[in-house]
Amino acid sequence: MQQQPYPLGRFHAELEQLEPRFAAALEACTLFLHRYLPGEYIMRQGEQSECLYLVETGRVSLNSAVHSGRLFQLGEIACQRQIFGEMEFFSATPVQWSVMAETELDASVICAHKLALRLLAEPELTLFFASALASDYLDTLDITTSRLLHPIAYNIAYELWRERQRTPMLGSRKRAHEAARFGTTERVYRRALKELVDQGIVCDGADGPTIADLARLRTYLDL
């Protein structure tokens, strides 16, 4: 979730007024600043966490793995004061998705116990979490539902459309990670991507796939 109120939502005006107090509460509960290098875990799946992490800027990826080694990457986030660990904070359950630094970045480590006491003293600040969690839940559900219901080629095209709409969740742009993003192998991913390239919908360059023809993309996605 982002620290700043999301641009849409029922309580946007109220959250904008409360934002300085929310920022002050997070700062008061911060233990220290920690630097992460690319490839380092900020949070690891299955571990118990007693902290939240606030990333000012930088890119992180979220992924889930099984014992066989198969990896599903929910996506990357270009952070703008992004908070991680809020789900585990409220549920008191182990970390569900691993959070990995994709660029060198600094994260403020926030004490969960101190934050809990602060929210009990100022319960109106929980509105930030409720509003952001609802928005992020719908965004994540949209991604996972599309993965289940549509073929890989459609999902590649759909993610390019989402990125164009300035959605926080982004593709990896690393071919192996991009395949994991759709829960498949590199070979299957390349075949699906070629299908889109052959139809003139997508271009595949050194920096990864991009939209070749917006009108064709919209028609393909039935938008």
mmCIF file of C-alpha atoms in Angstrom:
data_model
loop_
_atom_site.group_PDB
_atom_site.id
_atom_site.type_symbol
_atom_site.label_atom_id
_atom_site.label_comp_id
_atom_site.label_asym_id
_atom_site.label_seq_id
_atom_site.Cartn_x
_atom_site.Cartn_y
_atom_site.Cartn_z
ATOM 1 C CA MET A 1 0.000 0.000 0.000
ATOM 2 C CA GLN A 2 1.045 3.595 -0.536
ATOM 3 C CA GLN A 3 1.413 5.995 2.357
ATOM 4 C CA GLN A 4 -0.304 8.741 0.388
ATOM 5 C CA PRO A 5 -4.053 8.385 -0.100
ATOM 6 C CA TYR A 6 -4.982 6.727 -3.379
ATOM 7 C CA PRO A 7 -6.531 9.144 -5.904
ATOM 8 C CA LEU A 8 -9.890 7.365 -5.851
ATOM 9 C CA GLY A 9 -12.013 6.156 -2.970
ATOM 10 C CA ARG A 10 -14.870 7.123 -0.725
ATOM 11 C CA PHE A 11 -12.679 8.693 1.972
ATOM 12 C CA HIS A 12 -10.080 10.437 -0.202
ATOM 13 C CA ALA A 13 -10.819 13.957 1.124
ATOM 14 C CA GLU A 14 -10.685 12.841 4.762
ATOM 15 C CA LEU A 15 -7.469 10.905 4.188
ATOM 16 C CA GLU A 16 -5.769 13.896 2.609
ATOM 17 C CA GLN A 17 -6.491 15.910 5.766
ATOM 18 C CA LEU A 18 -5.208 13.097 7.997
ATOM 19 C CA GLU A 19 -2.082 12.360 5.936
ATOM 20 C CA PRO A 20 0.340 14.543 7.983
ATOM 21 C CA ARG A 21 -0.741 12.758 11.178
ATOM 22 C CA PHE A 22 -0.355 9.367 9.524
ATOM 23 C CA ALA A 23 3.145 10.247 8.285
ATOM 24 C CA ALA A 24 4.088 11.453 11.765
ATOM 25 C CA ALA A 25 2.804 8.215 13.317
ATOM 26 C CA LEU A 26 4.872 6.085 10.939
ATOM 27 C CA GLU A 27 7.975 8.166 11.618
ATOM 28 C CA ALA A 28 7.482 7.899 15.391
ATOM 29 C CA CYS A 29 7.271 4.097 15.121
ATOM 30 C CA THR A 30 10.321 3.747 12.850
ATOM 31 C CA LEU A 31 13.254 1.855 14.371
ATOM 32 C CA PHE A 32 15.953 2.496 11.756
ATOM 33 C CA LEU A 33 16.693 2.838 8.037
ATOM 34 C CA HIS A 34 18.037 -0.245 6.260
ATOM 35 C CA ARG A 35 19.665 -0.372 2.815
ATOM 36 C CA TYR A 36 18.873 -3.308 0.534
ATOM 37 C CA LEU A 37 20.835 -4.331 -2.543
ATOM 38 C CA PRO A 38 19.251 -5.851 -5.674
ATOM 39 C CA GLY A 39 18.274 -9.472 -5.002
ATOM 40 C CA GLU A 40 18.006 -9.070 -1.224
ATOM 41 C CA TYR A 41 14.791 -10.019 0.529
ATOM 42 C CA ILE A 42 12.951 -7.345 2.467
ATOM 43 C CA MET A 43 10.373 -9.903 3.593
ATOM 44 C CA ARG A 44 10.545 -13.653 3.030
ATOM 45 C CA GLN A 45 7.603 -15.972 2.461
ATOM 46 C CA GLY A 46 6.705 -18.125 5.479
ATOM 47 C CA GLU A 47 8.614 -16.074 8.060
ATOM 48 C CA GLN A 48 6.991 -14.292 10.972
ATOM 49 C CA SER A 49 7.457 -10.535 10.826
ATOM 50 C CA GLU A 50 7.158 -7.997 13.617
ATOM 51 C CA CYS A 51 7.945 -5.060 11.361
ATOM 52 C CA LEU A 52 6.522 -3.108 8.476
ATOM 53 C CA TYR A 53 8.717 -1.589 5.770
ATOM 54 C CA LEU A 54 8.338 1.803 4.122
ATOM 55 C CA VAL A 55 10.176 2.176 0.803
ATOM 56 C CA GLU A 56 10.492 5.772 -0.385
ATOM 57 C CA THR A 57 11.651 4.985 -3.929
ATOM 58 C CA GLY A 58 13.000 1.973 -5.800
ATOM 59 C CA ARG A 59 11.596 -1.155 -7.377
ATOM 60 C CA VAL A 60 10.605 -4.337 -5.577
ATOM 61 C CA SER A 61 9.087 -7.610 -6.761
ATOM 62 C CA LEU A 62 6.512 -9.792 -5.035
ATOM 63 C CA ASN A 63 6.660 -13.542 -5.532
ATOM 64 C CA SER A 64 5.481 -16.831 -4.110
ATOM 65 C CA ALA A 65 7.313 -20.162 -4.433
ATOM 66 C CA VAL A 66 6.531 -23.827 -3.759
ATOM 67 C CA HIS A 67 8.875 -26.655 -2.697
ATOM 68 C CA SER A 68 9.312 -27.826 -6.308
ATOM 69 C CA GLY A 69 10.984 -24.496 -7.060
ATOM 70 C CA ARG A 70 8.170 -23.178 -9.231
ATOM 71 C CA LEU A 71 7.831 -19.432 -8.838
ATOM 72 C CA PHE A 72 4.853 -17.170 -9.397
ATOM 73 C CA GLN A 73 5.657 -13.480 -9.529
ATOM 74 C CA LEU A 74 2.755 -11.177 -8.815
ATOM 75 C CA GLY A 75 4.734 -8.320 -10.331
ATOM 76 C CA GLU A 76 7.063 -5.441 -9.634
ATOM 77 C CA ILE A 77 6.182 -2.183 -7.959
ATOM 78 C CA ALA A 78 7.769 1.173 -8.662
ATOM 79 C CA CYS A 79 7.609 2.405 -5.084
ATOM 80 C CA GLN A 80 6.344 5.830 -4.094
ATOM 81 C CA ARG A 81 6.451 5.659 -0.295
ATOM 82 C CA GLN A 82 5.144 2.087 -0.414
ATOM 83 C CA ILE A 83 4.402 0.166 2.800
ATOM 84 C CA PHE A 84 4.932 -3.598 2.993
ATOM 85 C CA GLY A 85 3.887 -5.977 5.759
ATOM 86 C CA GLU A 86 0.504 -4.384 6.442
ATOM 87 C CA MET A 87 -1.405 -7.634 5.821
ATOM 88 C CA GLU A 88 0.801 -9.556 8.241
ATOM 89 C CA PHE A 89 0.536 -6.661 10.707
ATOM 90 C CA PHE A 90 -3.245 -6.972 10.943
ATOM 91 C CA SER A 91 -3.520 -10.745 10.554
ATOM 92 C CA ALA A 92 -0.493 -11.720 12.709
ATOM 93 C CA THR A 93 0.229 -14.514 10.209
ATOM 94 C CA PRO A 94 3.493 -15.459 8.436
ATOM 95 C CA VAL A 95 4.572 -13.519 5.361
ATOM 96 C CA GLN A 96 2.473 -14.568 2.349
ATOM 97 C CA TRP A 97 4.485 -13.040 -0.512
ATOM 98 C CA SER A 98 8.233 -12.584 -0.548
ATOM 99 C CA VAL A 99 9.268 -8.978 -1.183
ATOM 100 C CA MET A 100 12.614 -8.602 -2.951
ATOM 101 C CA ALA A 101 14.586 -5.480 -3.821
ATOM 102 C CA GLU A 102 15.072 -5.165 -7.584
ATOM 103 C CA THR A 103 17.121 -1.966 -7.267
ATOM 104 C CA GLU A 104 19.274 -0.603 -4.477
ATOM 105 C CA LEU A 105 16.905 1.066 -2.030
ATOM 106 C CA ASP A 106 16.413 2.226 1.550
ATOM 107 C CA ALA A 107 13.529 0.998 3.703
ATOM 108 C CA SER A 108 12.325 2.458 6.987
ATOM 109 C CA VAL A 109 11.791 -0.433 9.407
ATOM 110 C CA ILE A 110 8.626 0.215 11.440
ATOM 111 C CA CYS A 111 7.954 -1.549 14.756
ATOM 112 C CA ALA A 112 4.609 -3.375 14.579
ATOM 113 C CA HIS A 113 4.096 -3.185 18.354
ATOM 114 C CA LYS A 114 4.620 0.579 18.465
ATOM 115 C CA LEU A 115 2.343 1.079 15.482
ATOM 116 C CA ALA A 116 -0.392 -1.046 17.047
ATOM 117 C CA LEU A 117 -0.337 1.112 20.176
ATOM 118 C CA ARG A 118 -0.428 4.258 18.046
ATOM 119 C CA LEU A 119 -3.460 3.051 16.086
ATOM 120 C CA LEU A 120 -5.282 2.158 19.302
ATOM 121 C CA ALA A 121 -4.669 5.707 20.500
ATOM 122 C CA GLU A 122 -5.643 7.229 17.137
ATOM 123 C CA PRO A 123 -8.066 4.718 15.551
ATOM 124 C CA GLU A 124 -9.022 7.120 12.763
ATOM 125 C CA LEU A 125 -5.588 6.444 11.228
ATOM 126 C CA THR A 126 -6.639 2.847 10.505
ATOM 127 C CA LEU A 127 -8.736 4.334 7.708
ATOM 128 C CA PHE A 128 -5.498 4.580 5.683
ATOM 129 C CA PHE A 129 -4.976 0.839 5.926
ATOM 130 C CA ALA A 130 -8.626 -0.039 5.264
ATOM 131 C CA SER A 131 -8.851 2.111 2.145
ATOM 132 C CA ALA A 132 -5.476 1.056 0.731
ATOM 133 C CA LEU A 133 -6.006 -2.634 1.451
ATOM 134 C CA ALA A 134 -9.379 -2.573 -0.304
ATOM 135 C CA SER A 135 -7.819 -0.960 -3.393
ATOM 136 C CA ASP A 136 -4.809 -3.298 -3.439
ATOM 137 C CA TYR A 137 -7.032 -6.346 -2.891
ATOM 138 C CA LEU A 138 -9.170 -5.499 -5.909
ATOM 139 C CA ASP A 139 -6.062 -4.832 -8.014
ATOM 140 C CA THR A 140 -4.465 -8.147 -7.014
ATOM 141 C CA LEU A 141 -7.714 -10.053 -7.495
ATOM 142 C CA ASP A 142 -8.007 -8.576 -10.988
ATOM 143 C CA ILE A 143 -4.520 -9.861 -11.839
ATOM 144 C CA THR A 144 -4.988 -13.374 -10.433
ATOM 145 C CA THR A 145 -8.481 -13.778 -11.910
ATOM 146 C CA SER A 146 -7.160 -12.851 -15.339
ATOM 147 C CA ARG A 147 -4.343 -15.401 -14.934
ATOM 148 C CA LEU A 148 -6.901 -18.136 -14.233
ATOM 149 C CA LEU A 149 -9.463 -17.294 -16.909
ATOM 150 C CA HIS A 150 -7.398 -16.187 -19.918
ATOM 151 C CA PRO A 151 -4.561 -17.689 -21.986
ATOM 152 C CA ILE A 152 -1.005 -16.444 -21.508
ATOM 153 C CA ALA A 153 -0.988 -14.342 -24.694
ATOM 154 C CA TYR A 154 -4.054 -12.444 -23.488
ATOM 155 C CA ASN A 155 -2.456 -11.830 -20.087
ATOM 156 C CA ILE A 156 0.743 -10.493 -21.671
ATOM 157 C CA ALA A 157 -1.322 -8.037 -23.706
ATOM 158 C CA TYR A 158 -3.472 -7.153 -20.713
ATOM 159 C CA GLU A 159 -0.438 -6.363 -18.554
ATOM 160 C CA LEU A 160 0.888 -3.995 -21.222
ATOM 161 C CA TRP A 161 -2.480 -2.268 -21.182
ATOM 162 C CA ARG A 162 -2.415 -2.031 -17.383
ATOM 163 C CA GLU A 163 1.066 -0.549 -17.468
ATOM 164 C CA ARG A 164 -0.117 2.064 -19.963
ATOM 165 C CA GLN A 165 -2.904 2.966 -17.521
ATOM 166 C CA ARG A 166 -0.176 3.760 -14.935
ATOM 167 C CA THR A 167 -1.065 0.810 -12.714
ATOM 168 C CA PRO A 168 1.487 0.435 -9.853
ATOM 169 C CA MET A 169 2.006 -3.274 -10.570
ATOM 170 C CA LEU A 170 4.420 -3.742 -13.457
ATOM 171 C CA GLY A 171 5.951 -6.597 -15.394
ATOM 172 C CA SER A 172 9.490 -7.653 -14.648
ATOM 173 C CA ARG A 173 11.051 -7.080 -18.099
ATOM 174 C CA LYS A 174 13.486 -9.896 -17.262
ATOM 175 C CA ARG A 175 12.521 -12.783 -19.507
ATOM 176 C CA ALA A 176 12.765 -15.531 -16.863
ATOM 177 C CA HIS A 177 10.912 -13.392 -14.324
ATOM 178 C CA GLU A 178 8.345 -12.413 -16.915
ATOM 179 C CA ALA A 179 7.580 -16.097 -17.491
ATOM 180 C CA ALA A 180 7.208 -16.593 -13.743
ATOM 181 C CA ARG A 181 4.882 -13.622 -13.765
ATOM 182 C CA PHE A 182 2.424 -15.741 -15.714
ATOM 183 C CA GLY A 183 3.161 -18.973 -13.865
ATOM 184 C CA THR A 184 4.727 -20.666 -16.888
ATOM 185 C CA THR A 185 8.060 -21.602 -18.480
ATOM 186 C CA GLU A 186 10.227 -19.388 -20.697
ATOM 187 C CA ARG A 187 9.471 -21.594 -23.712
ATOM 188 C CA VAL A 188 5.707 -21.261 -23.318
ATOM 189 C CA TYR A 189 6.046 -17.543 -22.625
ATOM 190 C CA ARG A 190 8.103 -16.987 -25.797
ATOM 191 C CA ARG A 191 5.526 -18.843 -27.878
ATOM 192 C CA ALA A 192 2.673 -16.727 -26.495
ATOM 193 C CA LEU A 193 4.654 -13.529 -27.049
ATOM 194 C CA LYS A 194 5.417 -14.529 -30.652
ATOM 195 C CA GLU A 195 1.688 -14.924 -31.244
ATOM 196 C CA LEU A 196 1.155 -11.281 -30.291
ATOM 197 C CA VAL A 197 4.146 -10.101 -32.322
ATOM 198 C CA ASP A 198 2.933 -11.972 -35.421
ATOM 199 C CA GLN A 199 -0.447 -10.225 -35.118
ATOM 200 C CA GLY A 200 1.227 -6.820 -34.985
ATOM 201 C CA ILE A 201 -0.082 -6.132 -31.472
ATOM 202 C CA VAL A 202 3.243 -6.180 -29.615
ATOM 203 C CA CYS A 203 6.895 -5.396 -30.361
ATOM 204 C CA ASP A 204 9.605 -7.390 -28.597
ATOM 205 C CA GLY A 205 12.794 -5.413 -28.075
ATOM 206 C CA ALA A 206 15.863 -5.423 -25.845
ATOM 207 C CA ASP A 207 13.866 -3.845 -23.013
ATOM 208 C CA GLY A 208 11.021 -6.332 -23.302
ATOM 209 C CA PRO A 209 7.598 -6.255 -24.985
ATOM 210 C CA THR A 210 5.879 -2.977 -25.796
ATOM 211 C CA ILE A 211 2.612 -2.060 -27.483
ATOM 212 C CA ALA A 212 3.007 -1.956 -31.280
ATOM 213 C CA ASP A 213 -0.542 -0.977 -32.220
ATOM 214 C CA LEU A 214 -2.873 0.383 -29.536
ATOM 215 C CA ALA A 215 -6.015 -0.046 -31.642
ATOM 216 C CA ARG A 216 -5.198 -3.712 -32.313
ATOM 217 C CA LEU A 217 -4.433 -4.219 -28.626
ATOM 218 C CA ARG A 218 -7.816 -2.815 -27.608
ATOM 219 C CA THR A 219 -9.585 -4.973 -30.179
ATOM 220 C CA TYR A 220 -7.686 -8.065 -29.036
ATOM 221 C CA LEU A 221 -8.606 -7.399 -25.401
ATOM 222 C CA ASP A 222 -12.167 -6.481 -26.383
ATOM 223 C CA LEU A 223 -11.926 -3.131 -24.581
#
